[in-house]
PDB file of C-alpha atoms and ligand atoms in Angstrom:
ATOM      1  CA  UNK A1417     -18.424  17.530   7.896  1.00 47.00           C
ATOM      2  CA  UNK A1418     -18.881  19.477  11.148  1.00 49.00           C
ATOM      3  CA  UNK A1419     -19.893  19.026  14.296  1.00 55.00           C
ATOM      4  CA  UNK A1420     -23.490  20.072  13.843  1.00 42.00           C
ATOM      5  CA  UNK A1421     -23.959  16.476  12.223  1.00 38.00           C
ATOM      6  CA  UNK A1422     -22.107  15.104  15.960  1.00 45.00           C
ATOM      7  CA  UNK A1423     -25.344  12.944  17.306  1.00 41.00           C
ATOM      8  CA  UNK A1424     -25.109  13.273  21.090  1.00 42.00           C
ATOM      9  CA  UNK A1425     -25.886   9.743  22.549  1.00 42.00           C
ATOM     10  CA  UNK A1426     -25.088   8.193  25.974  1.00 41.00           C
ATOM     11  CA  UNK A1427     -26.309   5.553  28.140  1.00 44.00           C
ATOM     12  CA  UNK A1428     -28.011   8.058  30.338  1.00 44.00           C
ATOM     13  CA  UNK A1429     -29.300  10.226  27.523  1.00 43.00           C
ATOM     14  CA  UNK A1430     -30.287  10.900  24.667  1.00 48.00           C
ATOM     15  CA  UNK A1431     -30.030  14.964  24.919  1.00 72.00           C
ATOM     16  CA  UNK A1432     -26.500  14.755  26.805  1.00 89.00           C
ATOM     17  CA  UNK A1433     -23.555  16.071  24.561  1.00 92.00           C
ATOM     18  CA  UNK A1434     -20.528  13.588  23.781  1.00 94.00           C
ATOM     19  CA  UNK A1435     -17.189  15.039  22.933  1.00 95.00           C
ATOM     20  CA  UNK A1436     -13.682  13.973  22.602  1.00 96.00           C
ATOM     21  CA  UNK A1437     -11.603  15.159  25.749  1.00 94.00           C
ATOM     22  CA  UNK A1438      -7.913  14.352  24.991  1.00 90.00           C
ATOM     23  CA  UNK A1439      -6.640  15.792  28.486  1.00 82.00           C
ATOM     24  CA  UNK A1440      -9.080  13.584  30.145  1.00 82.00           C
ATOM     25  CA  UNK A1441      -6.301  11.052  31.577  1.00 79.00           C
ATOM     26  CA  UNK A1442      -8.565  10.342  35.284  1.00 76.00           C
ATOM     27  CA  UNK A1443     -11.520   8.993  36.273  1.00 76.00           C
ATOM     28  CA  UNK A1444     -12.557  12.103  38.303  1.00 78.00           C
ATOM     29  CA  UNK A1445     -10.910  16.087  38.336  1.00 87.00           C
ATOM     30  CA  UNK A1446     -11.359  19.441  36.915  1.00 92.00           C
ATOM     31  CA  UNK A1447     -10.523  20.067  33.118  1.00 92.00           C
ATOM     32  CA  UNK A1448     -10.370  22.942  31.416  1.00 95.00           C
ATOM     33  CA  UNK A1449     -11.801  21.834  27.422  1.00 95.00           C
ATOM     34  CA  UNK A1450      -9.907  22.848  24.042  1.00 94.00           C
ATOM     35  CA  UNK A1451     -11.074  25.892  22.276  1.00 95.00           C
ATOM     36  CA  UNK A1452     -12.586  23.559  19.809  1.00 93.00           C
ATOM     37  CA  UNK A1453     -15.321  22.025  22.601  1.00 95.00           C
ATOM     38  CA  UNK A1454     -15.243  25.610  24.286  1.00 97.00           C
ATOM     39  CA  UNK A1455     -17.058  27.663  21.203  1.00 96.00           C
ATOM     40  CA  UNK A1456     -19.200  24.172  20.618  1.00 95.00           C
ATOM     41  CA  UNK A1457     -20.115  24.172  24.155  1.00 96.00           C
ATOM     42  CA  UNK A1458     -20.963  28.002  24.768  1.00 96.00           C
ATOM     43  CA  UNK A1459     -21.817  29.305  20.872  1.00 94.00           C
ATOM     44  CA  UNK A1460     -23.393  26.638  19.545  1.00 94.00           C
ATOM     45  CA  UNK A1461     -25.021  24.623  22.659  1.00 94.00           C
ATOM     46  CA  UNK A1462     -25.376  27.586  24.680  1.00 95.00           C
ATOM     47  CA  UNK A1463     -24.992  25.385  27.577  1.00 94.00           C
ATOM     48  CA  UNK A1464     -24.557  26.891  31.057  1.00 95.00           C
ATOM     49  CA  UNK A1465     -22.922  25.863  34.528  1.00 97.00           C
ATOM     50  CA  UNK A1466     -24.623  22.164  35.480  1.00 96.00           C
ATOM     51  CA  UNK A1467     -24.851  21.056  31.987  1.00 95.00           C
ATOM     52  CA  UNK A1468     -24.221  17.091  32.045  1.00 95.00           C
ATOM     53  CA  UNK A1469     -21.854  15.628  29.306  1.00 95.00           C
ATOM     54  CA  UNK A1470     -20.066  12.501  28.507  1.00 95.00           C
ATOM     55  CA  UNK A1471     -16.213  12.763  27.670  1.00 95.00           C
ATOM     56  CA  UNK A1472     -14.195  10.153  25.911  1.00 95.00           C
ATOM     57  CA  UNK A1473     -10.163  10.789  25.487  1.00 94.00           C
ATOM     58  CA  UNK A1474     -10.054   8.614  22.428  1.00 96.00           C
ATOM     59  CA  UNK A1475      -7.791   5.554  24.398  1.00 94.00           C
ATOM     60  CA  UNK A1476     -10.880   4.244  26.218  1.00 95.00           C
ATOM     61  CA  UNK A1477     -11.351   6.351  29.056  1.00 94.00           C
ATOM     62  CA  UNK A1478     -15.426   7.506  28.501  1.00 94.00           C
ATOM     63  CA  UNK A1479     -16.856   9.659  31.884  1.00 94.00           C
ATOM     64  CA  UNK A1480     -19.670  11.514  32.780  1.00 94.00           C
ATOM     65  CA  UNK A1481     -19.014  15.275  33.266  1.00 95.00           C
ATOM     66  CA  UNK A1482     -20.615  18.667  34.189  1.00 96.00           C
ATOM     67  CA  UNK A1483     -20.127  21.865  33.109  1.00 97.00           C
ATOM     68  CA  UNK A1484     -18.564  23.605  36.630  1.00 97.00           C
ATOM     69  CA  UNK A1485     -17.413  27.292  35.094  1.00 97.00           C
ATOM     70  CA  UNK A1486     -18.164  28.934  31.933  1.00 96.00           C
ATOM     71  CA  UNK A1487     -16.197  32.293  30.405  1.00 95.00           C
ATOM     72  CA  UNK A1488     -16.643  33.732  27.382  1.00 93.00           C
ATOM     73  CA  UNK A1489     -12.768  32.622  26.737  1.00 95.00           C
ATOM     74  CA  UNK A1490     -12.932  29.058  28.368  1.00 97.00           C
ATOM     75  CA  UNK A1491     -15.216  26.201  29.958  1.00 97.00           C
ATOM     76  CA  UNK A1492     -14.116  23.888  32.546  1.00 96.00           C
ATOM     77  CA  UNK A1493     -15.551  20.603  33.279  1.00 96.00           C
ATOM     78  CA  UNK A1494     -15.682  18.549  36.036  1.00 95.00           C
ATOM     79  CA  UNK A1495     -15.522  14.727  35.714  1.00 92.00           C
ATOM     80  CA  UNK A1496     -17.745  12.627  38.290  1.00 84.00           C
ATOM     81  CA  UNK A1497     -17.278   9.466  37.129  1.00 83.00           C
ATOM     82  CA  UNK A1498     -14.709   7.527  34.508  1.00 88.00           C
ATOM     83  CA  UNK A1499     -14.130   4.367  33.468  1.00 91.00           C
ATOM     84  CA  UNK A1500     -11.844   2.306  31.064  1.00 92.00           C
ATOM     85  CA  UNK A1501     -13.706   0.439  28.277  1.00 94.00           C
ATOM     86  CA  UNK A1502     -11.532  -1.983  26.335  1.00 94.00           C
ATOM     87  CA  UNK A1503     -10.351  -1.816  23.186  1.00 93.00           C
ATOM     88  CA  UNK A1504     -13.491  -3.443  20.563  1.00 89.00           C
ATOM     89  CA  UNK A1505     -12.002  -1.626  17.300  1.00 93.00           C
ATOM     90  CA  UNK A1506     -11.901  -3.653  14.456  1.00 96.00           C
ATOM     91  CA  UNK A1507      -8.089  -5.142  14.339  1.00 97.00           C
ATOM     92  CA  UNK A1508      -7.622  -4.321  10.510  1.00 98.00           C
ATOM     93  CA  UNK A1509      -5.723  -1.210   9.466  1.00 98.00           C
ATOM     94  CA  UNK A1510      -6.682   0.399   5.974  1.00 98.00           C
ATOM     95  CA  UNK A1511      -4.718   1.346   3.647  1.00 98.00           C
ATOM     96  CA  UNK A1512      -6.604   4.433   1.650  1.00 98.00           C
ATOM     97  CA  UNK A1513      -5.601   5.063  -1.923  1.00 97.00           C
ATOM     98  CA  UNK A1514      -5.918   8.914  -1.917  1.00 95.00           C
ATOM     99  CA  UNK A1515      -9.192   9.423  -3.672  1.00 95.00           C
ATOM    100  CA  UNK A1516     -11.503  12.778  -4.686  1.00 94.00           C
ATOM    101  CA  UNK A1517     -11.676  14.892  -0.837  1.00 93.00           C
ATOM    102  CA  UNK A1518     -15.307  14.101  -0.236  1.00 96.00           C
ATOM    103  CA  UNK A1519     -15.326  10.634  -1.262  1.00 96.00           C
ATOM    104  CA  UNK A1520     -11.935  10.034   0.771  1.00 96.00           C
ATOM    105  CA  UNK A1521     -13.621  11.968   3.541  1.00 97.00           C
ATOM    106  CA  UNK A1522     -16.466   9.667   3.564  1.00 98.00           C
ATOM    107  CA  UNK A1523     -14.546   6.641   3.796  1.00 98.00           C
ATOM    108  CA  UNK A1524     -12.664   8.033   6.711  1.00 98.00           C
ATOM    109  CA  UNK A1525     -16.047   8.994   8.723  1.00 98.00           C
ATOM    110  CA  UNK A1526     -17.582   4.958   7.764  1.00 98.00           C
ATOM    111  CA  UNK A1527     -14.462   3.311   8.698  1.00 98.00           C
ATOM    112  CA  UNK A1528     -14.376   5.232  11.945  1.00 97.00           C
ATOM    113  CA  UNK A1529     -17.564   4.345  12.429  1.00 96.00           C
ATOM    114  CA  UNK A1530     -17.259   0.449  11.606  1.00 96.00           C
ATOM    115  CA  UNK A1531     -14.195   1.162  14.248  1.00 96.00           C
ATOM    116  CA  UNK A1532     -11.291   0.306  12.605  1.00 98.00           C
ATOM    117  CA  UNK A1533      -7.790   0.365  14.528  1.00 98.00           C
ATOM    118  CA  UNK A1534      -5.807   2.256  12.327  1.00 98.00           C
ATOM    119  CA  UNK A1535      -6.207   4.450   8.535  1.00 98.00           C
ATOM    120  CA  UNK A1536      -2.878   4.461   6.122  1.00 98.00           C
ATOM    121  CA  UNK A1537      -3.594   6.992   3.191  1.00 97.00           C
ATOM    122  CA  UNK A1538      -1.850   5.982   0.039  1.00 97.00           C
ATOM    123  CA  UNK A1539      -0.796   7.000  -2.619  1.00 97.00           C
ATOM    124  CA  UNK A1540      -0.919   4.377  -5.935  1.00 97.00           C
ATOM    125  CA  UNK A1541       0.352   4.872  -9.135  1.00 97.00           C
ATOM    126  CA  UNK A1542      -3.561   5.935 -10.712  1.00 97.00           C
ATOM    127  CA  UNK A1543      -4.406   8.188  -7.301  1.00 94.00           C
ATOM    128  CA  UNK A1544      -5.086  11.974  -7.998  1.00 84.00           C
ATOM    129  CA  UNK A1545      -1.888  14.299  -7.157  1.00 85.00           C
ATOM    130  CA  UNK A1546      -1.640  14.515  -3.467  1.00 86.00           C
ATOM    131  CA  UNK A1547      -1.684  17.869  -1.596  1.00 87.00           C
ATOM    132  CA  UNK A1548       1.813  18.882   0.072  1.00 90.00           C
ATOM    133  CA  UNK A1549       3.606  20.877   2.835  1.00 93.00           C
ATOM    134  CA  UNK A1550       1.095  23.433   4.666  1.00 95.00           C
ATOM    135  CA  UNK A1551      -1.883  21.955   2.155  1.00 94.00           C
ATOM    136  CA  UNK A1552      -0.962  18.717   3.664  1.00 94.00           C
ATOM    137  CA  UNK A1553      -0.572  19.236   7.042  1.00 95.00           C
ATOM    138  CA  UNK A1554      -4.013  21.274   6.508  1.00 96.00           C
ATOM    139  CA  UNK A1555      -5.741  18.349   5.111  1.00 95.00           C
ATOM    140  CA  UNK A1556      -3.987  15.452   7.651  1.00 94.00           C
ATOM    141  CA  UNK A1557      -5.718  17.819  10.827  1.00 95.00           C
ATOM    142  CA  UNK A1558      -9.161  17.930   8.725  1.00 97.00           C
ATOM    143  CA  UNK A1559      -9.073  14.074   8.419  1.00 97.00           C
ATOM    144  CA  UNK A1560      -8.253  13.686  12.391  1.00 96.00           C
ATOM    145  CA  UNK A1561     -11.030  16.096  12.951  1.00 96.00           C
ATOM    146  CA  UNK A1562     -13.807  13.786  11.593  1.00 98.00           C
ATOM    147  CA  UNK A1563     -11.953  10.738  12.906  1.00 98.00           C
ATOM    148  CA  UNK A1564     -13.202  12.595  16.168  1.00 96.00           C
ATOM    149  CA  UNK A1565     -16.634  13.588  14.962  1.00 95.00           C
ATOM    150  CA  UNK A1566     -17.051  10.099  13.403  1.00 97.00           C
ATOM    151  CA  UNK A1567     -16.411   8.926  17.448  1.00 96.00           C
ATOM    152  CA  UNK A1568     -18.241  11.143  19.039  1.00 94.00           C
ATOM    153  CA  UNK A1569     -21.141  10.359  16.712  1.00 93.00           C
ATOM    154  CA  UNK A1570     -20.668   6.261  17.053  1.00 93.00           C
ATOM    155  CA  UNK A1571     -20.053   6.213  20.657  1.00 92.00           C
ATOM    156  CA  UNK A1572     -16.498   4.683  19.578  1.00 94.00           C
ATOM    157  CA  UNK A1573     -14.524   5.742  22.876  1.00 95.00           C
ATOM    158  CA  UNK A1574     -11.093   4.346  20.569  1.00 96.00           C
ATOM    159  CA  UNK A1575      -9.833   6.980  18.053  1.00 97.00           C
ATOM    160  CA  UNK A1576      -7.834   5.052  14.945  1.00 98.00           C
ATOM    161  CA  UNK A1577      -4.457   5.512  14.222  1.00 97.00           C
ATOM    162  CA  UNK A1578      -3.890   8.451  11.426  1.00 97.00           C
ATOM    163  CA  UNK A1579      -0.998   7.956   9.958  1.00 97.00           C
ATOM    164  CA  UNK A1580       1.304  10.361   7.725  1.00 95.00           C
ATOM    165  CA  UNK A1581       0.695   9.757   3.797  1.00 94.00           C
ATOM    166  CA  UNK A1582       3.166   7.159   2.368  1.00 95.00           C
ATOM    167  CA  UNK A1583       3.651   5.402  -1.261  1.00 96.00           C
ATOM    168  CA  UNK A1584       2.323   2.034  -1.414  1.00 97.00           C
ATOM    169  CA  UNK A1585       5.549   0.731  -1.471  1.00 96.00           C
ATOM    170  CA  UNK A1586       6.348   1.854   1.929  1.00 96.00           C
ATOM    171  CA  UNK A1587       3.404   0.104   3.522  1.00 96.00           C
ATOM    172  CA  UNK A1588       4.242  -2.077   5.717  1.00 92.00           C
ATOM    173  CA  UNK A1589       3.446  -5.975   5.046  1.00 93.00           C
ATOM    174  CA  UNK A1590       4.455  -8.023   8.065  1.00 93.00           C
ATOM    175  CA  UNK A1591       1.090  -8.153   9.347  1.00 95.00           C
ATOM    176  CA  UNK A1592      -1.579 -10.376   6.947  1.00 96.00           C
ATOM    177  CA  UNK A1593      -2.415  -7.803   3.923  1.00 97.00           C
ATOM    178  CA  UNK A1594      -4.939  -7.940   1.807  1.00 96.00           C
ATOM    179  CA  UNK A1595      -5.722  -6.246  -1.637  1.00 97.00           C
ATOM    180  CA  UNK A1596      -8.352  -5.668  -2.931  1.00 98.00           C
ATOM    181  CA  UNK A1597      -8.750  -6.065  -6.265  1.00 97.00           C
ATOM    182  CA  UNK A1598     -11.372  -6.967  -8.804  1.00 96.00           C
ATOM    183  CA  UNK A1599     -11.378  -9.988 -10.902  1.00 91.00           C
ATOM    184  CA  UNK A1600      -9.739 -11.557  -8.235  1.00 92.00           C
ATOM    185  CA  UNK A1601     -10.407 -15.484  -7.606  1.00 85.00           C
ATOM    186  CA  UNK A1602      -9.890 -15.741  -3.820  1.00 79.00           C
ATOM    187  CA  UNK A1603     -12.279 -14.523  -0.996  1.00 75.00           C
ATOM    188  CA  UNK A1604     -11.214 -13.912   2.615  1.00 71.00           C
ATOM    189  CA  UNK A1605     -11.306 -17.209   4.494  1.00 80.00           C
ATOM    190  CA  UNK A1606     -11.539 -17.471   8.384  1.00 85.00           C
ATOM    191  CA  UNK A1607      -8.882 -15.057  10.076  1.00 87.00           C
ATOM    192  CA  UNK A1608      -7.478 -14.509  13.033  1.00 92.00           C
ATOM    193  CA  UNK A1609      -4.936 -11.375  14.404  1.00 95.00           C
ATOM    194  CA  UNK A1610      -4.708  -8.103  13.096  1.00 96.00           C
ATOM    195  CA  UNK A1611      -4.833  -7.573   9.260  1.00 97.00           C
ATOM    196  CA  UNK A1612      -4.159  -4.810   6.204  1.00 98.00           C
ATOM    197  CA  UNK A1613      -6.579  -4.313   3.792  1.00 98.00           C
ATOM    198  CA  UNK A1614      -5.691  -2.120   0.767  1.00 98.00           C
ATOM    199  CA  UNK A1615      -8.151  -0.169  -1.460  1.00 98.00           C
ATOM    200  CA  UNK A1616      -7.052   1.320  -4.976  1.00 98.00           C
ATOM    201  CA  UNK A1617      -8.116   4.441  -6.289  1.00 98.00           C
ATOM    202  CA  UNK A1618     -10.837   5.074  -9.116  1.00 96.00           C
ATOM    203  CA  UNK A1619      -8.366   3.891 -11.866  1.00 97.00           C
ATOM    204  CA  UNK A1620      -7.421   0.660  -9.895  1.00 98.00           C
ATOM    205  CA  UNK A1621      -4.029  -0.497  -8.602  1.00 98.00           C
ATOM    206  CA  UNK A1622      -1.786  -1.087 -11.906  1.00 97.00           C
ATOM    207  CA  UNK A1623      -0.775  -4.617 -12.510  1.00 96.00           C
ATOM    208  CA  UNK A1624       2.920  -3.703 -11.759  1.00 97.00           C
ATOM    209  CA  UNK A1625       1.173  -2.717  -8.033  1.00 98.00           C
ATOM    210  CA  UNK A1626      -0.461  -6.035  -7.864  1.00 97.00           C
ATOM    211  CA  UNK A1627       2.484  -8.389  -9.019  1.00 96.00           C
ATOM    212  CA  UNK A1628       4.505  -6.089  -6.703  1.00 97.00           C
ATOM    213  CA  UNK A1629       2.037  -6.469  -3.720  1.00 97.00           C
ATOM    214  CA  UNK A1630       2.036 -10.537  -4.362  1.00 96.00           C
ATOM    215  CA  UNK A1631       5.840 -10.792  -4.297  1.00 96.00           C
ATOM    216  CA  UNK A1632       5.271  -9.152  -0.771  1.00 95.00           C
ATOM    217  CA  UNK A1633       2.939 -11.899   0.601  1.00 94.00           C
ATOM    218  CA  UNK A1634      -0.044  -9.379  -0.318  1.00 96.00           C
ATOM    219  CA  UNK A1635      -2.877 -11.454  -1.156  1.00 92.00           C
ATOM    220  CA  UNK A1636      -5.730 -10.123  -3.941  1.00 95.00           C
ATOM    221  CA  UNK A1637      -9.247 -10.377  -3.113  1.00 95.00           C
ATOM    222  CA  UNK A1638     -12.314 -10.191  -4.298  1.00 95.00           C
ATOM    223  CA  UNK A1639     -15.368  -8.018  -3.065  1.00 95.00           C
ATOM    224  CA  UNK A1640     -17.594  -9.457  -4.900  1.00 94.00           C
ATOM    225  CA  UNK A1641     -18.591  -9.476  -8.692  1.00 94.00           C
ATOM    226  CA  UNK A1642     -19.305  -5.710  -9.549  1.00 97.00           C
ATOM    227  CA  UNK A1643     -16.621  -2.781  -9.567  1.00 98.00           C
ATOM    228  CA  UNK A1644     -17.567  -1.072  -6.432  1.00 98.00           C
ATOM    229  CA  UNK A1645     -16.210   2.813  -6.242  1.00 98.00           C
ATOM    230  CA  UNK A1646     -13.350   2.915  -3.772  1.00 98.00           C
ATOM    231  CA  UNK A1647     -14.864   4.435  -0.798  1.00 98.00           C
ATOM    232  CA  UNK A1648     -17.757   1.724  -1.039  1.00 98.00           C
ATOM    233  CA  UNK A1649     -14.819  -1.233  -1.424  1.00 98.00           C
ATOM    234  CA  UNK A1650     -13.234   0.297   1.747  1.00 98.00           C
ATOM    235  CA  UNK A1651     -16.252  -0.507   3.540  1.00 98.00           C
ATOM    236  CA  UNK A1652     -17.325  -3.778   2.268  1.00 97.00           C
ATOM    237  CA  UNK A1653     -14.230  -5.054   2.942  1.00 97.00           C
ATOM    238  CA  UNK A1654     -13.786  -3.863   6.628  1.00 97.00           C
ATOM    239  CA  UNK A1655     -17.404  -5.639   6.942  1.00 97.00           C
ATOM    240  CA  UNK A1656     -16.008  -8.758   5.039  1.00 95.00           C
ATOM    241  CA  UNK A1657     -12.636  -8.750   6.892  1.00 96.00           C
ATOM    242  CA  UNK A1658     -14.630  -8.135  10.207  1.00 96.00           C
ATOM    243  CA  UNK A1659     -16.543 -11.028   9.762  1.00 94.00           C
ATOM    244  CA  UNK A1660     -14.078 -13.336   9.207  1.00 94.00           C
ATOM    245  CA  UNK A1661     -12.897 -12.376  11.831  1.00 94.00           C
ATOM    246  CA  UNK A1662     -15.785 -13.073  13.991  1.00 92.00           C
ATOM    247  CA  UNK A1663     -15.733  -9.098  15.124  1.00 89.00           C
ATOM    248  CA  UNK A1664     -19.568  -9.337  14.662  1.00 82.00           C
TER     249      UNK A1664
HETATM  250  N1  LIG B1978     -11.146  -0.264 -13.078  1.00 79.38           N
HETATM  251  C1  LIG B1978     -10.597  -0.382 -11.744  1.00 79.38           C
HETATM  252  C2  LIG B1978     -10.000  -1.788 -11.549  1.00 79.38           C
HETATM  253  O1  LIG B1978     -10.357  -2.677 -12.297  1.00 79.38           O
HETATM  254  O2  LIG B1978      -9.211  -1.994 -10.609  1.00 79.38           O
HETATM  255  C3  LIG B1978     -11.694  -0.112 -10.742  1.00 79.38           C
HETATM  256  C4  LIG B1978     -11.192   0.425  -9.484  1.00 79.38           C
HETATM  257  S1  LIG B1978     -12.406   0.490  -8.180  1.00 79.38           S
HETATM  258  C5  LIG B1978     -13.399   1.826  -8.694  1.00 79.38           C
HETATM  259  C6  LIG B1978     -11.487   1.151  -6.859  1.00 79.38           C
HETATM  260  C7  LIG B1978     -10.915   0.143  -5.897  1.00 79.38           C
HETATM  261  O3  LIG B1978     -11.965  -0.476  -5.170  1.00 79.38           O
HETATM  262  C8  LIG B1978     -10.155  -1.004  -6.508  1.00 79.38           C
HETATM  263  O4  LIG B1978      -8.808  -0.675  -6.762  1.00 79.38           O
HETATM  264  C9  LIG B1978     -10.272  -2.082  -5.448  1.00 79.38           C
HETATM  265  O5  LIG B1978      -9.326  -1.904  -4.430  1.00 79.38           O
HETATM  266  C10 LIG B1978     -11.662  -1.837  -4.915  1.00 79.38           C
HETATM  267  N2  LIG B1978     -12.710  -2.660  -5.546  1.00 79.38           N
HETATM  268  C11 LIG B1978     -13.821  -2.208  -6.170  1.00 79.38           C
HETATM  269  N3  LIG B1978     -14.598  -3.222  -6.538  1.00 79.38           N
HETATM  270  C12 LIG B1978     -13.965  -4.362  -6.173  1.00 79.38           C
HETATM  271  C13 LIG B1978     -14.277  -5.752  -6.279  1.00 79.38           C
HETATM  272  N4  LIG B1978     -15.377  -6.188  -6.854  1.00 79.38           N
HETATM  273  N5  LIG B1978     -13.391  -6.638  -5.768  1.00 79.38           N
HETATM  274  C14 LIG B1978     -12.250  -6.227  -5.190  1.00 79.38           C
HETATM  275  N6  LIG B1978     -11.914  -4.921  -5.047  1.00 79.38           N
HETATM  276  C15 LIG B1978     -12.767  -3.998  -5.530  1.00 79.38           C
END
């Protein structure tokens, strides 16, 4: 998932390049770009000196930018123009059963998109083995990557919170949380505030999980009456959540 499949949009056009700017902190100034945006912008764009671009930071500053120097080692930008846009992410966090890479990838890159505020990977009783240490840490910096390509894609100027792999019994259930969980009787009624949604692996969450989760206030849903694969559920129930909570 690289950044060939990044769809440059903006309001002023279609052609001009988007990309994630995380030293971009003012509405105007000079900024040299990471290495990452350097080789995109001058090996794979081959843009030159007076190229436009838009520039998010990923906490709502977006700004309209031009290319002002260009090395083989580095490219600095200069912003003309910045403004905050307010926070429109979806106020749900999901909690991720870790799932098969590409399918967990996936889920990341839709949820992103959909614009949820923050991603909890999980790991349940039936999820595969989890990587760990340097495999880890690998994987973690892969999965912030296309939280970034997902937003430069989407025009999503708010990156979501990544946070570290946990067991499900660390998540955190003060705020409204929500399993999902086929079979279930209930269905997400109106809502209001920031909720949790949590989505099992391919074998499910195991009935300990669920008895567990309801001790904790965690409430089982339904997503409907077919067995959707996980990385589906995540998304139908952002959309379901979302609407209840009048997000669209
Ligand atoms: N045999 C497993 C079970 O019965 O739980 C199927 C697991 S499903 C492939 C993976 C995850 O997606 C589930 O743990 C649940 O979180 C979610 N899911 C899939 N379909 C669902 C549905 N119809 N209602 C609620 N959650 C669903």
């Amino acid at each position: 998932m690289g950044r060939s499949s990044q769809t440059a949009t903006s309001t002023k056009s279609v052609r001009t390049p988007r990309l994630y700017v995380a030293d971009c902190h003012h509405t105007q100034g000079e900024v040299v770009v990471s290495e990452r945006n350097h080789h995109y912008l001058a090996r794979v764009l081959r843009a030159q000196v007076g190229q436009s671009l838009v520039v998010f930071n990923g906490q709502g500053l977006t700004a309209e930018a031009t290319i002002s120097a260009i090395s083989k080692k580095q490219t600095q930008i200069t912003i003309t123009g910045g403004q905050h846009t307010p926070d429109v992410r979806l106020p749900i966090t999901l909690g991720l059963a870790w799932i098969k890479a590409d399918r967990f990838d996936w889920a990341l890159q839709k949820a992103t998109e959909l614009g949820v505020s923050a991603i909890q990977p999980m790991i349940t009783a039936f999820s595969d083995s989890p990587p760990k240490g340097e495999r880890l840490q690998k994987k973690e910096a892969h999965w912030a990557e296309i939280l970034i390509n997902a937003c430069e894609q989407s025009g999503n100027n708010w990156i979501p919170e990544l946070r570290p792999l946990c067991s499900i019994d660390q998540i955190e259930t003060a705020i409204p949380t929500h399993v999902a969980h086929p079979g279930s009787t209930e269905t997400a009624t109106l809502l209001t505030g920031h909720q949790q949604l949590l989505i099992g692996p391919e074998g499910g969450f195991s009935e300990a999980e669920i008895e567990s989760l309801r001790t904790r206030q965690v409430k089982p849903i339904s997503l409907g009456p077919t067995i959707l694969r996980a990385e589906t559920a995540a998304i139908v129930g952002l959309t379901l959540l979302g609407s209840r909570l009048g997000h669209y």
